[in-house]
Amino acid sequence: MGEKVGVSGAVEEDMGDNKDVYPELPNIFNDKLNWKEQEPVLGMRFEIPKQLKHMLCNYAVANGYQLCFVKNDTRRLLVKCCDGKCTFRLWGSWMSDDKSFQIKSLIGEHNCAKNFKLGTHFKHQFYNNQKMSVRLLREEVKTAFGINVSMSQCRRAKSYALSLAEGTIAKNYARIWSYGEEIRRSNPGSTVKICVDSMPDGELLCAVGRDANNGIFLIAWAAVSVENKENWKWFIETLSEDLQCWNDGHGMVLISDQHKGLIEAVKEVFPAAEHRQCTRHIYANFRKRFSGSKFENLFWKASKATTEA
């Protein structure tokens, strides 16, 4: 169970607040109810859509169902069983005369087999923390649902959850061209270059500036296959062209880490620029030979000095 994005060809309509259809008595969701006893009821009202989604997650886990969130935004919620032949269907939206999110239509019966997917329920936890251990997962399942699961079940659940997370990342990368067009639309004059190549991993190159309020702002970024001189030179040449720096870097100050490829690329593209290394990176190497608070204090005092003496 858990959040799955599906596609529906049919147009779902809000049937309105028809009081002949919904129960007359107030039916407000009780969040104090034990999670195993929570289930959707026609006309049930919630404070916000997220509260309804959380209740449906509990309902699905307790009963071993797989639910797909076909339409899922701040205005409406369409939920169906992931088994395409199952009859379960729930439609929720905001009430017109009450600040409540309500279950407007419901076919609550399932004609599918129960299937408890532990990995799907904890997909978001693994997405945010991929180093989460199977032992911690086992403890969370015990705490949240009162269920004792084996370590092997947790390992399979983690593997399944990570595969779902990777699928989500792949879908996001598939929209990179739309992202590029949005940058051009919302920030006229921006330079966007997209060239897609399959690779196991990547590096993020970026250039930031400092404004009059001593705040940092992003100037440019690029995801490349590897951090080397060739890629840094391409990045800096593109940056130079975009900022119209035709004077070899006169009047420009650059601060960076000590990557050799970057240092060499700056020498070729901006030979006249003042190029210095970041103090934090220098200290990271300094402390390898001179460790301890005494040397650390002396180092930072020297780095902030305004005269050689």
Coordinates of C-alpha atoms in Angstrom, one line a residue:
M1 CA 0.0 0.0 0.0
G2 CA 1.1 3.6 0.1
E3 CA 1.1 6.4 -2.4
K4 CA 1.2 5.2 -6.0
V5 CA 0.5 7.6 -8.9
G6 CA -1.8 6.2 -11.4
V7 CA -3.4 7.4 -14.6
S8 CA -7.2 7.6 -15.2
G9 CA -8.8 8.3 -18.5
A10 CA -12.2 9.1 -17.0
V11 CA -13.1 12.5 -15.8
E12 CA -14.0 12.5 -12.1
E13 CA -16.6 15.0 -11.0
D14 CA -17.5 16.3 -7.6
M15 CA -21.1 15.4 -7.1
G16 CA -21.6 18.3 -4.7
D17 CA -22.9 18.3 -1.1
N18 CA -26.1 16.4 -1.7
K19 CA -27.6 16.0 1.8
D20 CA -30.0 13.2 0.5
V21 CA -26.9 11.0 -0.1
Y22 CA -24.7 11.7 2.9
P23 CA -25.7 10.9 6.5
E24 CA -27.4 13.7 8.4
L25 CA -25.5 13.1 11.7
P26 CA -22.1 14.7 12.1
N27 CA -19.5 12.2 11.1
I28 CA -16.1 13.7 11.9
F29 CA -13.0 11.5 11.8
N30 CA -11.7 10.6 15.3
D31 CA -7.9 10.7 15.1
K32 CA -7.7 9.1 18.6
L33 CA -9.2 5.9 17.3
N34 CA -6.8 2.9 17.2
W35 CA -5.2 2.7 13.8
K36 CA -6.4 -0.9 13.3
E37 CA -10.0 0.3 13.6
Q38 CA -9.8 3.2 11.2
E39 CA -11.8 2.8 8.0
P40 CA -13.5 5.1 5.5
V41 CA -17.2 5.9 5.8
L42 CA -19.3 7.8 3.3
G43 CA -19.8 11.4 4.4
M44 CA -16.9 11.2 6.9
R45 CA -15.2 14.7 7.3
F46 CA -11.6 15.5 7.9
E47 CA -9.7 18.7 8.7
I48 CA -7.3 18.5 5.7
P49 CA -6.7 16.0 2.8
K50 CA -3.5 14.7 4.5
Q51 CA -5.6 13.5 7.5
L52 CA -7.7 11.4 5.2
K53 CA -4.7 10.0 3.3
H54 CA -3.0 9.0 6.6
M55 CA -6.2 7.2 7.7
L56 CA -6.4 5.3 4.4
C57 CA -2.7 4.2 4.9
N58 CA -3.6 2.8 8.3
Y59 CA -6.7 1.2 6.8
A60 CA -4.8 -0.5 4.0
V61 CA -2.0 -1.8 6.3
A62 CA -4.4 -3.1 8.8
N63 CA -6.4 -5.0 6.2
G64 CA -3.6 -5.9 3.7
Y65 CA -4.9 -3.8 0.8
Q66 CA -3.0 -2.0 -2.0
L67 CA -4.4 1.5 -2.6
C68 CA -3.5 3.8 -5.5
F69 CA -3.9 7.5 -5.2
V70 CA -5.1 8.3 -8.8
K71 CA -5.9 12.0 -8.2
N72 CA -4.1 13.5 -5.2
D73 CA -3.8 17.3 -4.7
T74 CA -5.1 20.0 -2.3
R75 CA -8.6 20.0 -3.8
R76 CA -9.5 16.4 -4.5
L77 CA -8.6 12.8 -3.8
L78 CA -9.5 9.8 -5.9
V79 CA -8.4 6.4 -4.5
K80 CA -8.8 3.0 -6.1
C81 CA -7.5 -0.4 -5.3
C82 CA -4.3 -1.2 -7.2
D83 CA -5.9 -4.4 -8.4
G84 CA -7.5 -3.1 -11.5
K85 CA -10.4 -5.5 -11.2
C86 CA -11.3 -4.5 -7.6
T87 CA -14.4 -2.5 -7.1
F88 CA -13.1 -0.3 -4.2
R89 CA -13.3 3.4 -5.0
L90 CA -13.2 6.6 -2.9
W91 CA -13.7 10.2 -3.9
G92 CA -13.1 13.1 -1.6
S93 CA -13.1 16.9 -1.9
W94 CA -13.8 20.0 0.1
M95 CA -17.4 20.8 1.2
S96 CA -18.9 23.9 -0.3
D97 CA -20.6 25.1 3.0
D98 CA -18.2 23.8 5.6
K99 CA -14.4 24.0 6.0
S100 CA -14.1 20.2 5.9
F101 CA -12.6 17.7 3.4
Q102 CA -15.3 15.0 3.0
I103 CA -15.6 11.5 1.5
K104 CA -18.2 12.3 -1.2
S105 CA -18.6 8.8 -2.7
L106 CA -17.4 5.4 -1.6
I107 CA -17.6 1.9 -2.8
G108 CA -16.0 0.3 0.3
E109 CA -16.0 -3.4 -0.6
H110 CA -13.0 -5.2 -2.0
N111 CA -13.2 -8.2 -4.3
C112 CA -9.4 -8.6 -4.4
A113 CA -6.9 -10.7 -2.4
K114 CA -5.3 -9.0 0.6
N115 CA -1.6 -8.2 0.1
F116 CA 0.3 -6.4 2.9
K117 CA 3.3 -4.5 1.3
L118 CA 5.5 -3.4 4.1
G119 CA 8.0 -1.8 1.8
T120 CA 5.4 0.4 0.1
H121 CA 4.2 1.8 3.5
F122 CA 7.7 2.8 4.5
K123 CA 8.7 4.1 1.0
H124 CA 8.9 7.7 2.1
Q125 CA 11.1 6.9 5.1
F126 CA 13.6 5.0 3.0
Y127 CA 13.4 7.8 0.3
N128 CA 14.4 10.4 2.9
N129 CA 16.9 8.1 4.7
Q130 CA 18.4 5.4 2.5
K131 CA 20.8 4.4 5.3
M132 CA 17.9 3.3 7.6
S133 CA 18.7 -0.1 8.9
V134 CA 16.5 -3.1 8.7
R135 CA 16.7 -3.4 12.5
L136 CA 15.3 0.1 12.9
L137 CA 12.5 -0.8 10.4
R138 CA 11.6 -3.8 12.4
E139 CA 11.3 -1.7 15.6
E140 CA 9.2 0.9 13.7
V141 CA 6.8 -1.7 12.5
K142 CA 6.4 -3.1 16.0
T143 CA 5.8 0.4 17.4
A144 CA 3.5 1.7 14.7
F145 CA 1.4 -1.4 14.0
G146 CA 2.1 -3.9 16.8
I147 CA 3.3 -6.5 14.2
N148 CA 6.3 -8.7 14.7
V149 CA 8.1 -9.2 11.4
S150 CA 11.3 -11.1 10.7
M151 CA 14.7 -9.5 9.7
S152 CA 14.4 -11.2 6.3
Q153 CA 11.0 -9.6 5.7
C154 CA 12.5 -6.2 6.6
R155 CA 15.4 -6.7 4.2
R156 CA 13.0 -7.6 1.4
A157 CA 10.8 -4.6 2.3
K158 CA 13.8 -2.2 2.3
S159 CA 14.9 -3.5 -1.1
Y160 CA 11.4 -3.1 -2.5
A161 CA 11.0 0.4 -1.0
L162 CA 14.4 1.6 -2.5
S163 CA 13.3 0.3 -5.9
L164 CA 10.1 2.4 -5.6
A165 CA 12.2 5.4 -4.6
E166 CA 14.5 4.9 -7.6
G167 CA 11.5 4.7 -9.9
T168 CA 10.3 8.0 -8.5
I169 CA 13.7 9.6 -9.2
A170 CA 13.7 8.3 -12.7
K171 CA 10.3 9.8 -13.3
N172 CA 11.5 13.2 -12.0
Y173 CA 14.6 13.1 -14.3
A174 CA 12.3 12.3 -17.3
R175 CA 10.8 15.8 -16.8
I176 CA 14.1 17.6 -17.1
W177 CA 13.1 19.2 -20.4
S178 CA 10.0 20.6 -18.9
Y179 CA 12.1 22.0 -16.1
G180 CA 14.4 23.6 -18.6
E181 CA 11.5 25.3 -20.4
E182 CA 10.1 26.5 -17.1
I183 CA 13.5 28.2 -16.3
R184 CA 13.4 29.9 -19.7
R185 CA 9.9 31.1 -19.1
S186 CA 10.2 32.3 -15.5
N187 CA 13.7 33.7 -15.8
P188 CA 14.1 35.3 -19.3
G189 CA 17.7 35.5 -20.4
S190 CA 18.8 32.3 -18.6
T191 CA 21.0 29.8 -20.4
V192 CA 19.8 26.2 -20.3
K193 CA 21.8 23.4 -21.9
I194 CA 20.6 19.8 -21.7
C195 CA 22.4 16.7 -22.9
V196 CA 21.4 13.4 -21.4
D197 CA 23.7 10.5 -21.0
S198 CA 23.2 7.3 -19.0
M199 CA 25.7 7.0 -16.1
P200 CA 25.9 5.3 -12.7
D201 CA 26.5 8.5 -10.8
G202 CA 27.2 12.3 -11.3
E203 CA 28.7 15.4 -9.9
L204 CA 27.1 18.8 -9.2
L205 CA 29.1 21.9 -10.3
C206 CA 27.9 25.2 -9.1
A207 CA 28.8 28.9 -9.0
V208 CA 27.4 31.2 -6.2
G209 CA 27.8 34.9 -5.6
R210 CA 27.6 37.2 -2.5
D211 CA 25.3 40.2 -2.5
A212 CA 25.5 43.5 -0.6
N213 CA 23.8 42.0 2.4
N214 CA 26.5 39.3 2.7
G215 CA 23.9 36.7 1.5
I216 CA 24.7 33.9 -0.9
F217 CA 22.8 33.4 -4.1
L218 CA 23.0 30.8 -6.9
I219 CA 24.4 31.9 -10.3
A220 CA 24.7 28.7 -12.2
W221 CA 24.8 24.9 -11.7
A222 CA 25.4 21.8 -13.9
A223 CA 25.2 18.0 -13.3
V224 CA 28.1 16.3 -15.1
S225 CA 29.5 12.8 -15.3
V226 CA 32.7 13.5 -13.4
E227 CA 34.5 16.4 -11.8
N228 CA 37.6 17.0 -14.0
K229 CA 39.4 19.8 -15.9
E230 CA 37.4 19.3 -19.1
N231 CA 34.0 19.7 -17.4
W232 CA 35.1 22.6 -15.2
K233 CA 36.5 24.4 -18.3
W234 CA 33.2 23.9 -20.1
F235 CA 31.3 25.1 -17.1
I236 CA 33.5 28.2 -16.6
E237 CA 33.4 29.1 -20.3
T238 CA 29.6 28.9 -20.4
L239 CA 29.5 31.0 -17.2
S240 CA 31.9 33.6 -18.8
E241 CA 29.8 33.8 -22.0
D242 CA 26.5 34.1 -20.0
L243 CA 28.0 36.9 -17.7
Q244 CA 29.7 38.5 -20.7
C245 CA 33.2 38.4 -19.1
W246 CA 35.4 39.4 -22.1
N247 CA 38.3 40.8 -20.1
D248 CA 40.1 37.6 -18.9
G249 CA 38.7 38.0 -15.4
H250 CA 40.0 41.5 -14.6
G251 CA 38.3 42.7 -11.4
M252 CA 37.0 39.3 -10.6
V253 CA 37.6 37.4 -7.4
L254 CA 37.0 33.6 -7.3
I255 CA 37.0 31.4 -4.2
S256 CA 36.9 27.6 -4.6
D257 CA 38.1 24.3 -3.2
Q258 CA 41.4 22.9 -4.2
H259 CA 40.4 20.6 -7.0
K260 CA 43.3 20.5 -9.5
G261 CA 41.0 20.4 -12.6
L262 CA 39.2 23.6 -11.4
I263 CA 42.4 25.4 -10.6
E264 CA 43.8 24.7 -14.1
A265 CA 40.5 25.6 -15.8
V266 CA 40.4 29.0 -14.1
K267 CA 44.0 29.7 -15.2
E268 CA 43.0 29.2 -18.8
V269 CA 39.6 30.9 -18.9
F270 CA 40.2 33.7 -16.3
P271 CA 44.0 34.2 -16.2
A272 CA 43.7 37.8 -14.7
A273 CA 41.2 36.9 -12.0
E274 CA 42.1 36.8 -8.3
H275 CA 41.7 33.1 -7.5
R276 CA 42.0 31.9 -3.9
Q277 CA 41.1 28.7 -2.1
C278 CA 38.3 28.4 0.5
T279 CA 39.6 28.6 4.0
R280 CA 37.6 25.6 5.2
H281 CA 39.1 23.4 2.6
I282 CA 42.6 24.7 3.4
Y283 CA 42.0 23.9 7.1
A284 CA 40.8 20.4 6.3
N285 CA 44.3 19.7 4.9
F286 CA 46.0 21.8 7.6
R287 CA 44.6 19.8 10.5
K288 CA 46.0 16.5 9.1
R289 CA 49.4 17.7 10.3
F290 CA 48.5 20.2 13.0
S291 CA 45.5 19.0 15.0
G292 CA 44.1 20.4 18.2
S293 CA 42.3 23.5 19.4
K294 CA 45.5 25.5 19.8
F295 CA 46.4 25.2 16.1
E296 CA 42.8 25.6 15.1
N297 CA 42.5 28.9 16.9
L298 CA 45.8 30.2 15.4
F299 CA 44.7 29.2 11.9
W300 CA 41.4 31.0 12.0
K301 CA 43.0 34.1 13.5
A302 CA 45.6 34.1 10.7
S303 CA 42.9 33.6 8.0
K304 CA 41.0 36.7 9.2
A305 CA 44.1 38.9 9.5
T306 CA 44.2 42.0 7.3
T307 CA 48.0 42.5 7.3
E308 CA 50.9 40.0 6.7
A309 CA 52.4 40.7 10.2

